[in-house]
Amino acid sequence: MSDDPTVEPIEPMEPVETVDTRPTKIMYVAEATAHGGRDGYVTSQDGQIEVRVAMPPELGGDGNGTNPEQLFAAGYSSCFHNALVLVGRRSGFDLTGSTVAAKVGIGPNKQRGYGLAVALSVSLPVLDPDVAAKLVDAAHEVCPYSNATRGNIDVTILLG
């Protein structure tokens, strides 16, 4: 995520036991429909999303549109940032100026399919690095995207 030597990766936490992170109550349902797969468009039921989807040049496409990995990166970064602000506020910290950037990689896996990997780059410029690391760990436990991906894909978190 960064070539800055002051950026410290936060190692993924080792799960001690299997934790059930499924929702106990559904509070909101998002709906989206893909038309044409990776060479078409995506719409949301409420009309907020209507976007062309295209394969990136690295995967043989023309790159003339967004792609599922960009959409996933947007969703994960905004969701993780919200979780970070929530745990920060609960702990009495102001996270003004904080950001979360996501990189989502795609490539072949050992099962003849494809897999994803995520790198989140978190910036908490006004906090002590030890406090920032604790908040990031707490956000990683709260974030629905982190809970959904835990144990399924590699997620690296860089704090800098």
PDB file of C-alpha atoms in Angstrom:
ATOM      1  CA  MET A   1       0.000   0.000   0.000  1.00  0.00           C
ATOM      2  CA  SER A   2       2.855   2.347   0.774  1.00  0.00           C
ATOM      3  CA  ASP A   3       6.577   2.521   0.231  1.00  0.00           C
ATOM      4  CA  ASP A   4       6.881   4.651   3.371  1.00  0.00           C
ATOM      5  CA  PRO A   5       9.168   2.835   5.847  1.00  0.00           C
ATOM      6  CA  THR A   6       7.160   4.265   8.772  1.00  0.00           C
ATOM      7  CA  VAL A   7       4.114   2.248   7.752  1.00  0.00           C
ATOM      8  CA  GLU A   8       3.738  -0.697  10.078  1.00  0.00           C
ATOM      9  CA  PRO A   9       1.712  -3.727   8.989  1.00  0.00           C
ATOM     10  CA  ILE A  10      -0.665  -5.084  11.580  1.00  0.00           C
ATOM     11  CA  GLU A  11      -0.573  -8.852  11.558  1.00  0.00           C
ATOM     12  CA  PRO A  12      -3.944 -10.580  11.259  1.00  0.00           C
ATOM     13  CA  MET A  13      -5.185 -11.730  14.639  1.00  0.00           C
ATOM     14  CA  GLU A  14      -5.126 -15.480  15.188  1.00  0.00           C
ATOM     15  CA  PRO A  15      -8.624 -16.677  16.017  1.00  0.00           C
ATOM     16  CA  VAL A  16      -8.655 -18.491  19.347  1.00  0.00           C
ATOM     17  CA  GLU A  17     -11.995 -20.123  18.681  1.00  0.00           C
ATOM     18  CA  THR A  18     -14.645 -20.063  16.005  1.00  0.00           C
ATOM     19  CA  VAL A  19     -16.914 -17.100  16.615  1.00  0.00           C
ATOM     20  CA  ASP A  20     -20.376 -16.865  15.098  1.00  0.00           C
ATOM     21  CA  THR A  21     -20.527 -13.449  13.396  1.00  0.00           C
ATOM     22  CA  ARG A  22     -23.847 -13.991  11.599  1.00  0.00           C
ATOM     23  CA  PRO A  23     -26.444 -11.267  12.193  1.00  0.00           C
ATOM     24  CA  THR A  24     -29.128 -11.985  14.768  1.00  0.00           C
ATOM     25  CA  LYS A  25     -31.454  -9.490  13.074  1.00  0.00           C
ATOM     26  CA  ILE A  26     -31.414  -8.114   9.514  1.00  0.00           C
ATOM     27  CA  MET A  27     -31.696  -4.319   9.710  1.00  0.00           C
ATOM     28  CA  TYR A  28     -31.147  -3.433   6.040  1.00  0.00           C
ATOM     29  CA  VAL A  29     -30.980  -5.309   2.745  1.00  0.00           C
ATOM     30  CA  ALA A  30     -29.111  -3.919  -0.268  1.00  0.00           C
ATOM     31  CA  GLU A  31     -30.171  -5.078  -3.717  1.00  0.00           C
ATOM     32  CA  ALA A  32     -28.134  -4.931  -6.912  1.00  0.00           C
ATOM     33  CA  THR A  33     -28.420  -6.667 -10.257  1.00  0.00           C
ATOM     34  CA  ALA A  34     -25.646  -7.444 -12.724  1.00  0.00           C
ATOM     35  CA  HIS A  35     -26.447  -7.390 -16.444  1.00  0.00           C
ATOM     36  CA  GLY A  36     -23.768  -8.985 -18.625  1.00  0.00           C
ATOM     37  CA  GLY A  37     -21.343 -10.093 -15.907  1.00  0.00           C
ATOM     38  CA  ARG A  38     -17.908  -8.476 -16.136  1.00  0.00           C
ATOM     39  CA  ASP A  39     -18.778  -6.830 -19.447  1.00  0.00           C
ATOM     40  CA  GLY A  40     -22.082  -5.099 -18.832  1.00  0.00           C
ATOM     41  CA  TYR A  41     -23.555  -2.916 -16.121  1.00  0.00           C
ATOM     42  CA  VAL A  42     -24.749  -3.033 -12.530  1.00  0.00           C
ATOM     43  CA  THR A  43     -27.837  -1.354 -11.091  1.00  0.00           C
ATOM     44  CA  SER A  44     -29.215  -1.043  -7.584  1.00  0.00           C
ATOM     45  CA  GLN A  45     -32.869  -1.471  -6.761  1.00  0.00           C
ATOM     46  CA  ASP A  46     -33.131   2.113  -5.464  1.00  0.00           C
ATOM     47  CA  GLY A  47     -31.477   3.656  -8.552  1.00  0.00           C
ATOM     48  CA  GLN A  48     -28.446   4.975  -6.641  1.00  0.00           C
ATOM     49  CA  ILE A  49     -26.087   2.757  -8.645  1.00  0.00           C
ATOM     50  CA  GLU A  50     -26.068   2.448 -12.408  1.00  0.00           C
ATOM     51  CA  VAL A  51     -22.537   1.798 -13.548  1.00  0.00           C
ATOM     52  CA  ARG A  52     -20.778   0.164 -16.484  1.00  0.00           C
ATOM     53  CA  VAL A  53     -18.683  -2.871 -15.589  1.00  0.00           C
ATOM     54  CA  ALA A  54     -15.699  -3.951 -17.680  1.00  0.00           C
ATOM     55  CA  MET A  55     -12.736  -6.258 -17.349  1.00  0.00           C
ATOM     56  CA  PRO A  56      -9.538  -4.373 -16.484  1.00  0.00           C
ATOM     57  CA  PRO A  57      -6.744  -4.520 -19.076  1.00  0.00           C
ATOM     58  CA  GLU A  58      -4.713  -6.748 -16.714  1.00  0.00           C
ATOM     59  CA  LEU A  59      -7.430  -9.390 -17.113  1.00  0.00           C
ATOM     60  CA  GLY A  60      -7.815  -8.963 -20.859  1.00  0.00           C
ATOM     61  CA  GLY A  61     -10.513  -6.315 -20.978  1.00  0.00           C
ATOM     62  CA  ASP A  62     -10.718  -2.760 -22.256  1.00  0.00           C
ATOM     63  CA  GLY A  63     -10.956  -1.219 -18.768  1.00  0.00           C
ATOM     64  CA  ASN A  64     -13.803   1.008 -19.934  1.00  0.00           C
ATOM     65  CA  GLY A  65     -15.783   0.766 -16.713  1.00  0.00           C
ATOM     66  CA  THR A  66     -15.481  -0.148 -13.076  1.00  0.00           C
ATOM     67  CA  ASN A  67     -15.081  -3.747 -11.948  1.00  0.00           C
ATOM     68  CA  PRO A  68     -16.203  -5.917  -9.024  1.00  0.00           C
ATOM     69  CA  GLU A  69     -12.826  -5.561  -7.286  1.00  0.00           C
ATOM     70  CA  GLN A  70     -13.083  -1.748  -7.299  1.00  0.00           C
ATOM     71  CA  LEU A  71     -16.624  -1.956  -5.973  1.00  0.00           C
ATOM     72  CA  PHE A  72     -15.499  -4.371  -3.246  1.00  0.00           C
ATOM     73  CA  ALA A  73     -12.581  -2.054  -2.350  1.00  0.00           C
ATOM     74  CA  ALA A  74     -14.987   0.891  -2.086  1.00  0.00           C
ATOM     75  CA  GLY A  75     -17.382  -1.063   0.100  1.00  0.00           C
ATOM     76  CA  TYR A  76     -14.727  -2.552   2.379  1.00  0.00           C
ATOM     77  CA  SER A  77     -12.841   0.728   2.873  1.00  0.00           C
ATOM     78  CA  SER A  78     -15.985   2.708   3.717  1.00  0.00           C
ATOM     79  CA  CYS A  79     -17.339  -0.024   6.003  1.00  0.00           C
ATOM     80  CA  PHE A  80     -14.001  -0.470   7.823  1.00  0.00           C
ATOM     81  CA  HIS A  81     -13.631   3.302   8.223  1.00  0.00           C
ATOM     82  CA  ASN A  82     -17.097   3.505   9.744  1.00  0.00           C
ATOM     83  CA  ALA A  83     -16.234   0.675  12.171  1.00  0.00           C
ATOM     84  CA  LEU A  84     -13.032   2.524  13.076  1.00  0.00           C
ATOM     85  CA  VAL A  85     -14.907   5.764  13.768  1.00  0.00           C
ATOM     86  CA  LEU A  86     -17.451   3.829  15.853  1.00  0.00           C
ATOM     87  CA  VAL A  87     -14.846   2.134  18.076  1.00  0.00           C
ATOM     88  CA  GLY A  88     -12.886   5.384  18.291  1.00  0.00           C
ATOM     89  CA  ARG A  89     -15.944   7.314  19.432  1.00  0.00           C
ATOM     90  CA  ARG A  90     -16.842   4.579  21.951  1.00  0.00           C
ATOM     91  CA  SER A  91     -13.308   4.889  23.369  1.00  0.00           C
ATOM     92  CA  GLY A  92     -13.441   8.688  23.479  1.00  0.00           C
ATOM     93  CA  PHE A  93     -11.149   9.423  20.519  1.00  0.00           C
ATOM     94  CA  ASP A  94     -11.767  11.918  17.739  1.00  0.00           C
ATOM     95  CA  LEU A  95     -10.713  10.398  14.425  1.00  0.00           C
ATOM     96  CA  THR A  96     -10.998  13.576  12.374  1.00  0.00           C
ATOM     97  CA  GLY A  97      -8.693  13.329   9.368  1.00  0.00           C
ATOM     98  CA  SER A  98      -8.567   9.544   9.435  1.00  0.00           C
ATOM     99  CA  THR A  99      -8.778   7.562   6.204  1.00  0.00           C
ATOM    100  CA  VAL A 100      -8.955   3.957   5.068  1.00  0.00           C
ATOM    101  CA  ALA A 101      -7.836   2.938   1.581  1.00  0.00           C
ATOM    102  CA  ALA A 102      -8.358  -0.561   0.223  1.00  0.00           C
ATOM    103  CA  LYS A 103      -6.587  -2.538  -2.454  1.00  0.00           C
ATOM    104  CA  VAL A 104      -8.317  -5.696  -3.666  1.00  0.00           C
ATOM    105  CA  GLY A 105      -6.308  -8.167  -5.693  1.00  0.00           C
ATOM    106  CA  ILE A 106      -7.668 -11.054  -7.735  1.00  0.00           C
ATOM    107  CA  GLY A 107      -5.828 -14.087  -9.045  1.00  0.00           C
ATOM    108  CA  PRO A 108      -6.053 -17.820  -9.605  1.00  0.00           C
ATOM    109  CA  ASN A 109      -6.309 -20.117  -6.608  1.00  0.00           C
ATOM    110  CA  LYS A 110      -5.304 -23.760  -6.113  1.00  0.00           C
ATOM    111  CA  GLN A 111      -8.853 -25.021  -6.803  1.00  0.00           C
ATOM    112  CA  ARG A 112      -8.817 -23.849 -10.439  1.00  0.00           C
ATOM    113  CA  GLY A 113     -10.950 -20.850  -9.546  1.00  0.00           C
ATOM    114  CA  TYR A 114     -10.095 -17.337  -8.447  1.00  0.00           C
ATOM    115  CA  GLY A 115      -9.491 -15.763  -5.077  1.00  0.00           C
ATOM    116  CA  LEU A 116      -9.165 -12.316  -3.565  1.00  0.00           C
ATOM    117  CA  ALA A 117      -6.668 -10.637  -1.273  1.00  0.00           C
ATOM    118  CA  VAL A 118      -7.181  -7.312   0.501  1.00  0.00           C
ATOM    119  CA  ALA A 119      -4.795  -4.716   1.860  1.00  0.00           C
ATOM    120  CA  LEU A 120      -6.270  -1.942   3.995  1.00  0.00           C
ATOM    121  CA  SER A 121      -4.158   1.148   4.599  1.00  0.00           C
ATOM    122  CA  VAL A 122      -5.324   3.040   7.686  1.00  0.00           C
ATOM    123  CA  SER A 123      -4.248   6.579   8.506  1.00  0.00           C
ATOM    124  CA  LEU A 124      -4.893   7.902  12.013  1.00  0.00           C
ATOM    125  CA  PRO A 125      -2.617  10.957  11.959  1.00  0.00           C
ATOM    126  CA  VAL A 126      -3.462  12.440  15.358  1.00  0.00           C
ATOM    127  CA  LEU A 127      -3.270   9.275  17.462  1.00  0.00           C
ATOM    128  CA  ASP A 128      -0.406   7.576  19.240  1.00  0.00           C
ATOM    129  CA  PRO A 129       0.634   4.484  17.205  1.00  0.00           C
ATOM    130  CA  ASP A 130      -0.170   2.056  20.063  1.00  0.00           C
ATOM    131  CA  VAL A 131      -3.649   3.532  20.530  1.00  0.00           C
ATOM    132  CA  ALA A 132      -4.183   3.526  16.760  1.00  0.00           C
ATOM    133  CA  ALA A 133      -3.226  -0.160  16.532  1.00  0.00           C
ATOM    134  CA  LYS A 134      -5.686  -1.089  19.279  1.00  0.00           C
ATOM    135  CA  LEU A 135      -8.496   0.814  17.566  1.00  0.00           C
ATOM    136  CA  VAL A 136      -7.696  -0.863  14.238  1.00  0.00           C
ATOM    137  CA  ASP A 137      -7.795  -4.307  15.900  1.00  0.00           C
ATOM    138  CA  ALA A 138     -11.157  -3.451  17.488  1.00  0.00           C
ATOM    139  CA  ALA A 139     -12.539  -2.153  14.165  1.00  0.00           C
ATOM    140  CA  HIS A 140     -11.413  -5.385  12.469  1.00  0.00           C
ATOM    141  CA  GLU A 141     -13.591  -7.311  14.939  1.00  0.00           C
ATOM    142  CA  VAL A 142     -16.623  -5.009  14.426  1.00  0.00           C
ATOM    143  CA  CYS A 143     -16.554  -4.462  10.640  1.00  0.00           C
ATOM    144  CA  PRO A 144     -19.049  -6.689   8.769  1.00  0.00           C
ATOM    145  CA  TYR A 145     -16.664  -6.983   5.789  1.00  0.00           C
ATOM    146  CA  SER A 146     -13.870  -8.146   8.091  1.00  0.00           C
ATOM    147  CA  ASN A 147     -16.215 -10.650   9.705  1.00  0.00           C
ATOM    148  CA  ALA A 148     -17.395 -11.928   6.314  1.00  0.00           C
ATOM    149  CA  THR A 149     -13.886 -12.342   4.918  1.00  0.00           C
ATOM    150  CA  ARG A 150     -12.109 -13.641   8.052  1.00  0.00           C
ATOM    151  CA  GLY A 151     -10.607 -17.035   7.300  1.00  0.00           C
ATOM    152  CA  ASN A 152     -11.657 -16.826   3.640  1.00  0.00           C
ATOM    153  CA  ILE A 153      -9.214 -14.336   2.142  1.00  0.00           C
ATOM    154  CA  ASP A 154      -5.955 -12.739   3.197  1.00  0.00           C
ATOM    155  CA  VAL A 155      -6.540  -9.305   4.718  1.00  0.00           C
ATOM    156  CA  THR A 156      -3.478  -7.239   5.553  1.00  0.00           C
ATOM    157  CA  ILE A 157      -3.849  -4.023   7.500  1.00  0.00           C
ATOM    158  CA  LEU A 158      -1.183  -1.344   7.241  1.00  0.00           C
ATOM    159  CA  LEU A 159      -1.147   1.459   9.788  1.00  0.00           C
ATOM    160  CA  GLY A 160       0.740   4.563   8.809  1.00  0.00           C
TER     161      GLY A 160
END
